[in-house]
Amino acid sequence: SRPENHVIILFGATGDLARRKLLPGLFHLAAAGLMPDRYRIVGTARSPITDAQFRDLAHEAITTFGTTEPTGETWQAFRRTLSFVGAGPTGPSLVAAIDHAKRAIGGSPGRLFHLAVPPAAFESTVSLLGAAGLAPGSRVIIEKPFGTDLRSARALNKTVNASFDESQVFRIDHFLGKESVDNILAFRFANGLFEPAWNRRHISYVQIDVPETLSIEGRADFYDHTGAYRDMIVTHLFQVLGFVAMEPPTTLGADHLRARMARVFDALRPVDVAHVVRGQYAGYRDEPGVASDSQTETMAAVRVEIDNRRWAGVPFFLRSGKRLGASRQTVTLGFHQPPLHMFPIDGTGRWNEVVIDFADPGSITVDFLAKVPGAEMRLAAASMTFRYADSFRAGNGLEGYERLILDAMLGDQSLFTHAGAVERLWEISEPLLENPPPVQPYAPASWGPQPSVDELIEPYRWRLRG
Ligand code: BG6
């Protein structure tokens, strides 16, 4: 369905996120016919630019980072919806700009604020909206990181909730907007082959592994104060864990889904520092803007456990980091070995694993043992793979951000994080944040500090390794 008419107000409209994801995403939604019938996009940022400059910036951003070429009538129509208002004291006020956009649309359009601003500017921006009387009837999309620990997350939630009711708040995690992460629910709950096996009786371990080959790409200001644990594990990987581990929700409505997620997070044991590896790639301290004695981890690997009937005793291994051996986004489920005494097995290949690759375009692989053709009964690893393109003509549709901005316009909070869930994840992280083990160096393009990263997962092995 298509959202009601909207004024979208983009804070941080000239920033990195707006250029890489938000402007290209909004344009792709427009090209796909998914934007409201009538809408306006009001950009705002500290440094004032003109409407024409903002439109040019959007054109350049969409050309560089988008999937749809900004040309023809679609682009012209989109271009006309864009305007810019400086956040400084001299520019025309935001309220006037929003009013102007509203009159251009007619009627009473919805109002969606997207706060793509650095963490330090968060609370002041939210308070500004409250003070300007812009909160009632609006929705607000908030970008991670949602705080840096339990205390700051609580303070942030308090500030946000002072102006906005929780039903107006959309904390965005673009991983939950990924097609193949959503598909985890379908795969698990819609298939009689997998649904009954999705528990401790059949599964011996789970890996959620998101290595990146990228370095910090000039983001030292942000990254050196954040690190891999806060940037990826708390923010994204635990959300994926929620999808992998939740009990079946009664419906996919936001209340039911978010309640199930919350139950998983409640059952997570606090992180035990004995089961954490923090790594830093060699050369990180020479990156521009990074402290020469930085203790920030550029890779984090943790083992966590979920204390409930479904998962007790099943370790979940989470790993993510920069400058690792490959760029992948995977969930691997390792199944128990049946007794194999009667079979000779060739090689030490892997079997008994289901691997969900959730980086677009995504795939699912089932590894199993099969008889090697021939007169003898010998087995070897074989695999079956689902790829979207083999089964669906439409391709992967929307990118994470696009899907979620659309959901926010539709008022659907299912794939957005609740304040309580955010706080719980910081709470279980406290032992680590208060007492982080020392960072260990690792070679770029490796899989993290050795031997610690492999020892963490023993007696199992990382699916992704050299
Ligand atoms: C962001 C992190 O949230 O997610 C980045 O800040 C990371 O450090 C990125 O590279 C990965 O997301 P994706 O799905 O766009 O590759």
CSV table of C-alpha atoms and ligand atoms in Angstrom, one decimal:
chain,number,residue,atom,x,y,z
A,1,SER,CA,0.0,0.0,0.0
A,2,ARG,CA,1.0,3.6,-0.5
A,3,PRO,CA,1.6,6.0,2.3
A,4,GLU,CA,-0.5,9.1,2.9
A,5,ASN,CA,0.8,12.4,1.7
A,6,HIS,CA,3.9,13.5,3.6
A,7,VAL,CA,6.4,16.2,4.4
A,8,ILE,CA,9.8,14.5,5.0
A,9,ILE,CA,12.3,16.6,6.9
A,10,LEU,CA,15.8,15.4,6.6
A,11,PHE,CA,18.2,16.6,9.3
A,12,GLY,CA,21.8,16.1,8.2
A,13,ALA,CA,20.7,16.4,4.6
A,14,THR,CA,24.2,17.1,3.2
A,15,GLY,CA,25.9,14.4,5.3
A,16,ASP,CA,27.4,11.0,4.4
A,17,LEU,CA,24.3,9.0,5.3
A,18,ALA,CA,21.9,11.2,3.4
A,19,ARG,CA,24.2,11.1,0.3
A,20,ARG,CA,24.9,7.4,0.4
A,21,LYS,CA,21.6,6.0,1.4
A,22,LEU,CA,18.7,8.4,2.2
A,23,LEU,CA,18.5,10.5,-1.0
A,24,PRO,CA,19.1,7.6,-3.3
A,25,GLY,CA,16.7,5.5,-1.3
A,26,LEU,CA,13.9,8.1,-1.5
A,27,PHE,CA,14.4,8.5,-5.2
A,28,HIS,CA,14.3,4.7,-5.7
A,29,LEU,CA,11.0,4.6,-3.8
A,30,ALA,CA,9.7,7.4,-6.0
A,31,ALA,CA,10.8,5.5,-9.2
A,32,ALA,CA,9.2,2.4,-7.8
A,33,GLY,CA,5.9,4.3,-7.4
A,34,LEU,CA,6.0,3.8,-3.6
A,35,MET,CA,6.2,7.4,-2.5
A,36,PRO,CA,2.9,9.1,-1.4
A,37,ASP,CA,0.8,10.7,-4.1
A,38,ARG,CA,2.0,14.2,-2.9
A,39,TYR,CA,5.1,14.8,-0.8
A,40,ARG,CA,7.9,17.3,-0.2
A,41,ILE,CA,11.4,16.7,1.1
A,42,VAL,CA,12.8,19.5,3.2
A,43,GLY,CA,16.6,19.1,3.8
A,44,THR,CA,18.3,20.9,6.6
A,45,ALA,CA,21.9,21.0,7.9
A,46,ARG,CA,24.2,23.4,9.7
A,47,SER,CA,25.9,24.8,6.7
A,48,PRO,CA,23.3,26.6,4.6
A,49,ILE,CA,23.0,25.9,0.9
A,50,THR,CA,20.4,27.0,-1.6
A,51,ASP,CA,17.5,24.9,-2.9
A,52,ALA,CA,19.3,24.6,-6.3
A,53,GLN,CA,22.5,23.4,-4.6
A,54,PHE,CA,20.6,20.9,-2.6
A,55,ARG,CA,18.9,19.5,-5.7
A,56,ASP,CA,22.3,19.3,-7.4
A,57,LEU,CA,23.7,17.5,-4.4
A,58,ALA,CA,20.8,15.0,-4.5
A,59,HIS,CA,21.4,14.5,-8.2
A,60,GLU,CA,25.1,13.8,-7.7
A,61,ALA,CA,24.4,11.5,-4.7
A,62,ILE,CA,21.8,9.5,-6.6
A,63,THR,CA,24.1,9.2,-9.6
A,64,THR,CA,27.0,8.0,-7.4
A,65,PHE,CA,25.3,5.7,-4.9
A,66,GLY,CA,21.8,5.0,-6.3
A,67,THR,CA,20.5,2.1,-8.3
A,68,THR,CA,18.2,4.2,-10.5
A,69,GLU,CA,19.5,6.9,-12.8
A,70,PRO,CA,18.2,10.3,-12.0
A,71,THR,CA,16.9,11.3,-15.4
A,72,GLY,CA,13.6,12.0,-17.2
A,73,GLU,CA,10.3,12.9,-15.8
A,74,THR,CA,10.7,10.8,-12.6
A,75,TRP,CA,13.8,12.8,-11.7
A,76,GLN,CA,12.2,16.1,-12.6
A,77,ALA,CA,9.2,15.4,-10.5
A,78,PHE,CA,11.4,14.2,-7.6
A,79,ARG,CA,13.7,17.3,-8.0
A,80,ARG,CA,10.7,19.6,-7.6
A,81,THR,CA,9.9,18.1,-4.2
A,82,LEU,CA,13.3,19.0,-2.8
A,83,SER,CA,14.0,22.2,-0.8
A,84,PHE,CA,16.6,23.2,1.8
A,85,VAL,CA,16.5,25.3,4.9
A,86,GLY,CA,19.6,26.2,6.9
A,87,ALA,CA,19.6,25.3,10.6
A,88,GLY,CA,21.5,28.5,11.5
A,89,PRO,CA,19.7,31.5,13.1
A,90,THR,CA,19.7,33.5,9.9
A,91,GLY,CA,17.9,31.2,7.6
A,92,PRO,CA,14.1,31.1,7.3
A,93,SER,CA,12.9,29.0,10.2
A,94,LEU,CA,12.2,25.3,9.9
A,95,VAL,CA,8.6,25.8,11.0
A,96,ALA,CA,8.0,28.2,8.1
A,97,ALA,CA,9.6,25.8,5.6
A,98,ILE,CA,7.5,22.9,6.8
A,99,ASP,CA,4.4,25.1,6.6
A,100,HIS,CA,5.3,26.1,3.0
A,101,ALA,CA,5.7,22.4,2.0
A,102,LYS,CA,2.4,21.6,3.7
A,103,ARG,CA,0.6,24.2,1.8
A,104,ALA,CA,2.1,23.0,-1.5
A,105,ILE,CA,0.8,19.6,-0.8
A,106,GLY,CA,-2.6,20.6,0.5
A,107,GLY,CA,-4.7,19.0,3.2
A,108,SER,CA,-3.0,17.7,6.3
A,109,PRO,CA,0.0,15.6,5.2
A,110,GLY,CA,1.9,13.4,7.7
A,111,ARG,CA,5.2,14.8,9.0
A,112,LEU,CA,8.3,12.5,9.2
A,113,PHE,CA,11.5,13.8,10.7
A,114,HIS,CA,14.6,11.8,9.8
A,115,LEU,CA,17.5,12.5,12.2
A,116,ALA,CA,20.6,11.7,10.2
A,117,VAL,CA,22.8,13.7,12.5
A,118,PRO,CA,25.9,12.8,14.6
A,119,PRO,CA,25.1,11.4,18.1
A,120,ALA,CA,26.3,14.6,19.7
A,121,ALA,CA,23.6,16.6,17.9
A,122,PHE,CA,20.8,14.2,18.8
A,123,GLU,CA,19.3,15.4,22.0
A,124,SER,CA,19.5,19.1,20.9
A,125,THR,CA,17.7,18.3,17.6
A,126,VAL,CA,14.9,16.3,19.4
A,127,SER,CA,14.5,19.1,22.0
A,128,LEU,CA,14.4,21.7,19.2
A,129,LEU,CA,11.5,19.8,17.6
A,130,GLY,CA,9.7,19.6,20.9
A,131,ALA,CA,10.2,23.3,21.7
A,132,ALA,CA,9.1,24.4,18.2
A,133,GLY,CA,5.8,22.5,18.8
A,134,LEU,CA,6.6,20.2,15.9
A,135,ALA,CA,6.3,16.9,17.7
A,136,PRO,CA,2.5,16.3,18.0
A,137,GLY,CA,1.2,14.3,15.1
A,138,SER,CA,4.7,13.7,13.7
A,139,ARG,CA,6.9,10.6,13.4
A,140,VAL,CA,10.6,10.6,13.9
A,141,ILE,CA,13.3,8.3,12.6
A,142,ILE,CA,16.3,8.0,14.8
A,143,GLU,CA,19.7,6.8,13.6
A,144,LYS,CA,21.9,4.6,15.7
A,145,PRO,CA,24.0,4.5,17.8
A,146,PHE,CA,21.2,4.8,20.3
A,147,GLY,CA,23.5,5.8,23.1
A,148,THR,CA,26.9,4.4,23.9
A,149,ASP,CA,26.1,2.5,27.1
A,150,LEU,CA,23.1,1.9,29.4
A,151,ARG,CA,23.2,5.3,31.1
A,152,SER,CA,23.4,7.3,27.9
A,153,ALA,CA,20.8,5.2,26.2
A,154,ARG,CA,18.4,5.8,29.1
A,155,ALA,CA,19.1,9.5,28.9
A,156,LEU,CA,18.5,9.6,25.2
A,157,ASN,CA,15.3,7.7,25.4
A,158,LYS,CA,14.1,10.0,28.2
A,159,THR,CA,14.8,13.1,26.0
A,160,VAL,CA,13.1,11.6,23.0
A,161,ASN,CA,10.1,10.4,25.0
A,162,ALA,CA,9.8,13.8,26.6
A,163,SER,CA,8.7,15.2,23.2
A,164,PHE,CA,7.6,12.1,21.3
A,165,ASP,CA,5.4,9.2,22.4
A,166,GLU,CA,7.0,5.8,21.8
A,167,SER,CA,4.4,5.1,19.1
A,168,GLN,CA,5.9,8.1,17.1
A,169,VAL,CA,9.5,6.9,17.4
A,170,PHE,CA,11.2,4.8,14.7
A,171,ARG,CA,14.7,3.7,15.7
A,172,ILE,CA,16.2,2.5,12.5
A,173,ASP,CA,18.5,-0.5,12.0
A,174,HIS,CA,18.8,-1.0,8.3
A,175,PHE,CA,19.8,-4.7,8.9
A,176,LEU,CA,16.1,-5.4,9.8
A,177,GLY,CA,15.0,-3.9,6.5
A,178,LYS,CA,17.1,-6.4,4.5
A,179,GLU,CA,15.1,-8.7,2.4
A,180,SER,CA,17.0,-11.8,3.6
A,181,VAL,CA,16.8,-10.9,7.2
A,182,ASP,CA,13.0,-10.7,6.9
A,183,ASN,CA,13.1,-14.0,5.1
A,184,ILE,CA,14.6,-15.6,8.2
A,185,LEU,CA,11.0,-15.5,9.7
A,186,ALA,CA,9.5,-17.1,6.6
A,187,PHE,CA,12.2,-19.7,6.4
A,188,ARG,CA,11.9,-20.6,10.1
A,189,PHE,CA,8.2,-20.5,10.7
A,190,ALA,CA,6.6,-21.4,7.3
A,191,ASN,CA,8.5,-24.6,6.6
A,192,GLY,CA,7.7,-27.9,8.3
A,193,LEU,CA,11.2,-29.1,7.5
A,194,PHE,CA,13.0,-26.4,9.5
A,195,GLU,CA,10.5,-25.1,12.1
A,196,PRO,CA,10.6,-28.3,14.3
A,197,ALA,CA,14.4,-28.4,14.1
A,198,TRP,CA,15.0,-24.8,15.2
A,199,ASN,CA,16.1,-25.4,18.8
A,200,ARG,CA,18.6,-26.9,21.2
A,201,ARG,CA,17.6,-30.5,20.5
A,202,HIS,CA,18.8,-30.2,16.9
A,203,ILE,CA,21.1,-27.2,16.8
A,204,SER,CA,24.5,-27.2,18.5
A,205,TYR,CA,25.7,-23.6,17.7
A,206,VAL,CA,24.8,-20.5,15.8
A,207,GLN,CA,27.3,-18.0,14.2
A,208,ILE,CA,26.3,-14.5,13.2
A,209,ASP,CA,29.3,-13.4,11.3
A,210,VAL,CA,29.6,-10.0,9.5
A,211,PRO,CA,33.2,-9.4,8.4
A,212,GLU,CA,34.0,-6.4,6.2
A,213,THR,CA,37.1,-5.8,4.1
A,214,LEU,CA,36.6,-2.0,4.3
A,215,SER,CA,38.8,0.0,6.6
A,216,ILE,CA,37.2,2.8,8.6
A,217,GLU,CA,37.0,4.9,5.4
A,218,GLY,CA,38.0,8.2,7.0
A,219,ARG,CA,35.3,7.9,9.7
A,220,ALA,CA,37.9,8.2,12.6
A,221,ASP,CA,35.9,10.8,14.4
A,222,PHE,CA,33.0,8.5,14.8
A,223,TYR,CA,34.7,5.1,14.8
A,224,ASP,CA,37.5,5.7,17.2
A,225,HIS,CA,35.0,6.5,19.9
A,226,THR,CA,32.7,3.7,18.9
A,227,GLY,CA,34.5,0.5,17.9
A,228,ALA,CA,33.2,-2.7,16.4
A,229,TYR,CA,31.2,-3.8,19.4
A,230,ARG,CA,29.0,-0.7,19.5
A,231,ASP,CA,29.0,0.0,15.8
A,232,MET,CA,27.9,-3.5,14.7
A,233,ILE,CA,27.3,-6.0,17.5
A,234,VAL,CA,25.0,-4.1,19.8
A,235,THR,CA,23.3,-2.3,16.9
A,236,HIS,CA,22.9,-4.8,14.2
A,237,LEU,CA,24.0,-8.3,15.1
A,238,PHE,CA,21.9,-8.6,18.2
A,239,GLN,CA,18.8,-7.6,16.2
A,240,VAL,CA,19.6,-10.4,13.7
A,241,LEU,CA,20.0,-12.7,16.7
A,242,GLY,CA,16.5,-11.7,17.8
A,243,PHE,CA,15.1,-12.9,14.5
A,244,VAL,CA,17.0,-16.1,14.6
A,245,ALA,CA,16.1,-16.9,18.2
A,246,MET,CA,12.6,-15.6,18.8
A,247,GLU,CA,9.5,-17.7,19.6
A,248,PRO,CA,6.9,-17.6,16.9
A,249,PRO,CA,4.9,-14.3,17.3
A,250,THR,CA,1.1,-14.6,17.2
A,251,THR,CA,1.0,-12.2,14.2
A,252,LEU,CA,3.7,-10.2,12.4
A,253,GLY,CA,2.1,-7.0,13.8
A,254,ALA,CA,4.6,-4.6,15.6
A,255,ASP,CA,3.3,-5.4,19.1
A,256,HIS,CA,3.7,-9.1,18.8
A,257,LEU,CA,6.9,-9.1,16.9
A,258,ARG,CA,8.6,-6.6,19.2
A,259,ALA,CA,7.4,-8.4,22.3
A,260,ARG,CA,9.0,-11.6,21.0
A,261,MET,CA,12.3,-9.8,20.3
A,262,ALA,CA,12.2,-8.3,23.8
A,263,ARG,CA,11.7,-11.8,25.3
A,264,VAL,CA,14.9,-13.0,23.6
A,265,PHE,CA,16.9,-10.0,24.8
A,266,ASP,CA,15.6,-10.5,28.3
A,267,ALA,CA,16.8,-14.1,28.2
A,268,LEU,CA,20.3,-13.2,27.0
A,269,ARG,CA,22.9,-13.6,29.6
A,270,PRO,CA,25.1,-10.6,30.3
A,271,VAL,CA,28.2,-10.8,28.2
A,272,ASP,CA,31.0,-12.6,29.9
A,273,VAL,CA,34.4,-10.9,29.2
A,274,ALA,CA,36.1,-14.3,29.3
A,275,HIS,CA,34.2,-15.0,26.0
A,276,VAL,CA,35.1,-11.8,24.2
A,277,VAL,CA,37.9,-11.1,21.7
A,278,ARG,CA,38.7,-7.6,20.8
A,279,GLY,CA,41.1,-7.0,17.8
A,280,GLN,CA,42.6,-4.1,16.1
A,281,TYR,CA,44.0,-4.3,12.6
A,282,ALA,CA,47.7,-3.5,12.1
A,283,GLY,CA,47.9,0.1,10.8
A,284,TYR,CA,44.7,1.3,12.4
A,285,ARG,CA,46.6,3.7,14.7
A,286,ASP,CA,48.1,5.3,11.6
A,287,GLU,CA,44.7,6.2,10.1
A,288,PRO,CA,44.2,9.9,10.0
A,289,GLY,CA,42.4,11.1,13.1
A,290,VAL,CA,43.0,7.9,15.1
A,291,ALA,CA,44.8,8.3,18.5
A,292,SER,CA,48.3,6.8,18.3
A,293,ASP,CA,47.6,4.7,21.4
A,294,SER,CA,44.0,3.9,20.5
A,295,GLN,CA,42.5,1.0,22.3
A,296,THR,CA,39.4,0.9,20.1
A,297,GLU,CA,38.6,-2.5,18.7
A,298,THR,CA,38.1,-2.8,14.9
A,299,MET,CA,36.9,-6.4,15.4
A,300,ALA,CA,34.9,-7.9,18.1
A,301,ALA,CA,33.9,-11.5,18.6
A,302,VAL,CA,31.7,-12.6,21.4
A,303,ARG,CA,30.0,-15.8,22.6
A,304,VAL,CA,26.6,-15.3,24.2
A,305,GLU,CA,23.9,-17.6,25.5
A,306,ILE,CA,20.2,-17.4,25.7
A,307,ASP,CA,18.7,-18.8,28.9
A,308,ASN,CA,15.4,-20.2,27.7
A,309,ARG,CA,13.9,-23.6,26.9
A,310,ARG,CA,14.6,-23.3,23.2
A,311,TRP,CA,18.3,-22.3,23.4
A,312,ALA,CA,19.8,-23.2,26.8
A,313,GLY,CA,23.3,-24.5,26.2
A,314,VAL,CA,23.5,-23.4,22.6
A,315,PRO,CA,26.3,-20.9,22.1
A,316,PHE,CA,25.7,-18.0,19.8
A,317,PHE,CA,29.0,-16.6,18.3
A,318,LEU,CA,28.8,-13.0,17.0
A,319,ARG,CA,31.7,-11.5,15.0
A,320,SER,CA,32.2,-8.3,13.0
A,321,GLY,CA,35.1,-6.1,12.1
A,322,LYS,CA,36.9,-4.0,9.6
A,323,ARG,CA,39.7,-5.1,7.2
A,324,LEU,CA,38.9,-8.8,7.6
A,325,GLY,CA,39.2,-11.5,5.1
A,326,ALA,CA,36.0,-10.9,3.2
A,327,SER,CA,32.8,-8.8,3.2
A,328,ARG,CA,30.0,-11.2,4.1
A,329,GLN,CA,26.8,-11.1,6.2
A,330,THR,CA,25.9,-14.5,7.4
A,331,VAL,CA,24.0,-16.6,9.9
A,332,THR,CA,25.2,-20.2,10.2
A,333,LEU,CA,23.3,-22.8,12.2
A,334,GLY,CA,25.3,-26.0,13.0
A,335,PHE,CA,23.2,-29.1,13.5
A,336,HIS,CA,24.0,-32.0,15.8
A,337,GLN,CA,25.8,-34.9,14.2
A,338,PRO,CA,23.9,-38.1,14.0
A,339,PRO,CA,25.9,-41.3,14.7
A,340,LEU,CA,27.9,-41.8,11.5
A,341,HIS,CA,29.7,-45.0,12.4
A,342,MET,CA,28.7,-47.0,9.3
A,343,PHE,CA,30.0,-44.4,6.9
A,344,PRO,CA,33.5,-43.6,5.8
A,345,ILE,CA,33.7,-39.9,5.0
A,346,ASP,CA,35.9,-38.2,2.5
A,347,GLY,CA,37.7,-35.1,3.6
A,348,THR,CA,37.0,-32.8,6.4
A,349,GLY,CA,34.6,-30.6,4.5
A,350,ARG,CA,31.6,-29.1,6.3
A,351,TRP,CA,28.1,-30.5,6.4
A,352,ASN,CA,25.3,-30.2,8.8
A,353,GLU,CA,25.2,-26.5,8.5
A,354,VAL,CA,22.5,-24.1,7.2
A,355,VAL,CA,24.0,-20.8,6.1
A,356,ILE,CA,21.8,-17.7,5.5
A,357,ASP,CA,23.7,-15.1,3.6
A,358,PHE,CA,21.8,-11.9,4.2
A,359,ALA,CA,23.9,-9.4,2.2
A,360,ASP,CA,21.9,-8.5,-0.9
A,361,PRO,CA,21.0,-10.3,-3.0
A,362,GLY,CA,21.1,-13.0,-0.3
A,363,SER,CA,21.0,-16.8,-0.4
A,364,ILE,CA,20.4,-19.9,1.8
A,365,THR,CA,22.7,-22.9,1.6
A,366,VAL,CA,22.1,-26.3,3.2
A,367,ASP,CA,25.2,-28.4,3.6
A,368,PHE,CA,24.8,-32.1,4.0
A,369,LEU,CA,26.5,-35.5,3.3
A,370,ALA,CA,25.9,-37.4,0.1
A,371,LYS,CA,27.2,-40.6,-1.2
A,372,VAL,CA,30.1,-40.2,-3.6
A,373,PRO,CA,29.0,-41.9,-6.8
A,374,GLY,CA,30.7,-45.3,-7.3
A,375,ALA,CA,30.6,-48.9,-6.1
A,376,GLU,CA,31.8,-48.0,-2.6
A,377,MET,CA,29.7,-46.5,0.1
A,378,ARG,CA,31.6,-43.3,0.9
A,379,LEU,CA,30.3,-39.9,1.8
A,380,ALA,CA,31.4,-36.4,1.1
A,381,ALA,CA,30.0,-32.9,1.7
A,382,ALA,CA,27.4,-31.6,-0.8
A,383,SER,CA,25.2,-28.6,-0.8
A,384,MET,CA,21.9,-27.1,-1.9
A,385,THR,CA,21.5,-23.4,-2.4
A,386,PHE,CA,18.5,-21.1,-2.7
A,387,ARG,CA,19.1,-17.9,-4.7
A,388,TYR,CA,16.4,-15.3,-5.1
A,389,ALA,CA,17.0,-14.9,-8.9
A,390,ASP,CA,16.3,-18.7,-9.4
A,391,SER,CA,12.9,-18.5,-7.8
A,392,PHE,CA,11.7,-14.9,-8.1
A,393,ARG,CA,11.8,-12.7,-11.2
A,394,ALA,CA,11.4,-9.4,-9.3
A,395,GLY,CA,14.9,-9.4,-7.9
A,396,ASN,CA,15.4,-8.0,-4.4
A,397,GLY,CA,13.2,-5.0,-4.5
A,398,LEU,CA,14.0,-2.6,-1.8
A,399,GLU,CA,17.3,-1.9,0.0
A,400,GLY,CA,17.1,-1.9,3.9
A,401,TYR,CA,16.8,1.8,4.3
A,402,GLU,CA,14.2,2.1,1.6
A,403,ARG,CA,12.0,-0.5,3.1
A,404,LEU,CA,12.2,1.1,6.5
A,405,ILE,CA,11.5,4.6,5.4
A,406,LEU,CA,8.5,3.3,3.6
A,407,ASP,CA,7.4,1.5,6.8
A,408,ALA,CA,7.8,4.7,8.8
A,409,MET,CA,5.6,6.6,6.4
A,410,LEU,CA,3.1,3.8,6.7
A,411,GLY,CA,3.4,3.9,10.5
A,412,ASP,CA,4.4,0.3,10.8
A,413,GLN,CA,6.9,-0.1,13.7
A,414,SER,CA,7.4,-3.9,13.3
A,415,LEU,CA,11.0,-3.6,12.1
A,416,PHE,CA,12.0,-0.8,14.4
A,417,THR,CA,13.6,-1.1,17.9
A,418,HIS,CA,11.7,-0.4,21.0
A,419,ALA,CA,13.3,1.8,23.8
A,420,GLY,CA,13.2,-1.1,26.2
A,421,ALA,CA,15.0,-3.4,23.8
A,422,VAL,CA,17.8,-0.9,23.2
A,423,GLU,CA,18.3,-0.5,27.0
A,424,ARG,CA,18.4,-4.2,27.6
A,425,LEU,CA,21.1,-4.7,25.0
A,426,TRP,CA,23.2,-2.1,26.6
A,427,GLU,CA,22.5,-3.7,30.0
A,428,ILE,CA,23.8,-7.1,29.0
A,429,SER,CA,26.8,-5.3,27.5
A,430,GLU,CA,27.8,-3.6,30.7
A,431,PRO,CA,30.4,-6.2,31.9
A,432,LEU,CA,32.3,-5.8,28.6
A,433,LEU,CA,32.0,-2.0,28.4
A,434,GLU,CA,33.1,-1.6,32.0
A,435,ASN,CA,36.0,-4.0,31.8
A,436,PRO,CA,37.1,-4.5,28.2
A,437,PRO,CA,39.8,-7.1,27.6
A,438,PRO,CA,42.9,-5.6,25.9
A,439,VAL,CA,42.8,-5.2,22.1
A,440,GLN,CA,45.0,-7.7,20.2
A,441,PRO,CA,46.5,-6.9,16.8
A,442,TYR,CA,45.5,-8.7,13.6
A,443,ALA,CA,46.8,-8.6,10.1
A,444,PRO,CA,44.6,-6.9,7.6
A,445,ALA,CA,42.7,-9.4,5.4
A,446,SER,CA,42.9,-12.0,8.1
A,447,TRP,CA,40.0,-13.2,10.3
A,448,GLY,CA,41.0,-11.5,13.5
A,449,PRO,CA,43.7,-12.0,16.2
A,450,GLN,CA,45.0,-15.6,16.3
A,451,PRO,CA,44.8,-17.9,18.1
A,452,SER,CA,42.2,-16.1,20.3
A,453,VAL,CA,39.5,-15.8,17.7
A,454,ASP,CA,39.6,-19.5,16.8
A,455,GLU,CA,39.9,-20.5,20.4
A,456,LEU,CA,36.7,-18.5,21.3
A,457,ILE,CA,34.6,-20.8,19.1
A,458,GLU,CA,36.2,-24.2,20.1
A,459,PRO,CA,35.3,-27.0,19.7
A,460,TYR,CA,33.5,-25.6,16.6
A,461,ARG,CA,35.0,-23.7,13.7
A,462,TRP,CA,34.1,-20.4,12.1
A,463,ARG,CA,32.2,-21.0,8.9
A,464,LEU,CA,34.1,-18.1,7.4
A,465,ARG,CA,37.9,-18.5,7.7
A,466,GLY,CA,41.1,-18.4,5.7
B,1,BG6,C1,26.7,0.7,9.5
B,1,BG6,C2,28.0,0.8,10.2
B,1,BG6,O1,25.7,0.8,10.4
B,1,BG6,O2,26.6,-0.6,8.8
B,1,BG6,C3,29.2,0.6,9.2
B,1,BG6,O3,28.2,2.0,10.9
B,1,BG6,C4,29.0,-0.7,8.4
B,1,BG6,O4,30.4,0.6,9.9
B,1,BG6,C5,27.6,-0.8,7.8
B,1,BG6,O5,30.0,-0.7,7.4
B,1,BG6,C6,27.3,-2.1,7.1
B,1,BG6,O6,26.1,-2.1,6.6
B,1,BG6,P1,25.7,-2.5,5.0
B,1,BG6,O7,24.6,-3.5,5.2
B,1,BG6,O8,25.3,-1.2,4.4
B,1,BG6,O9,26.9,-3.1,4.5
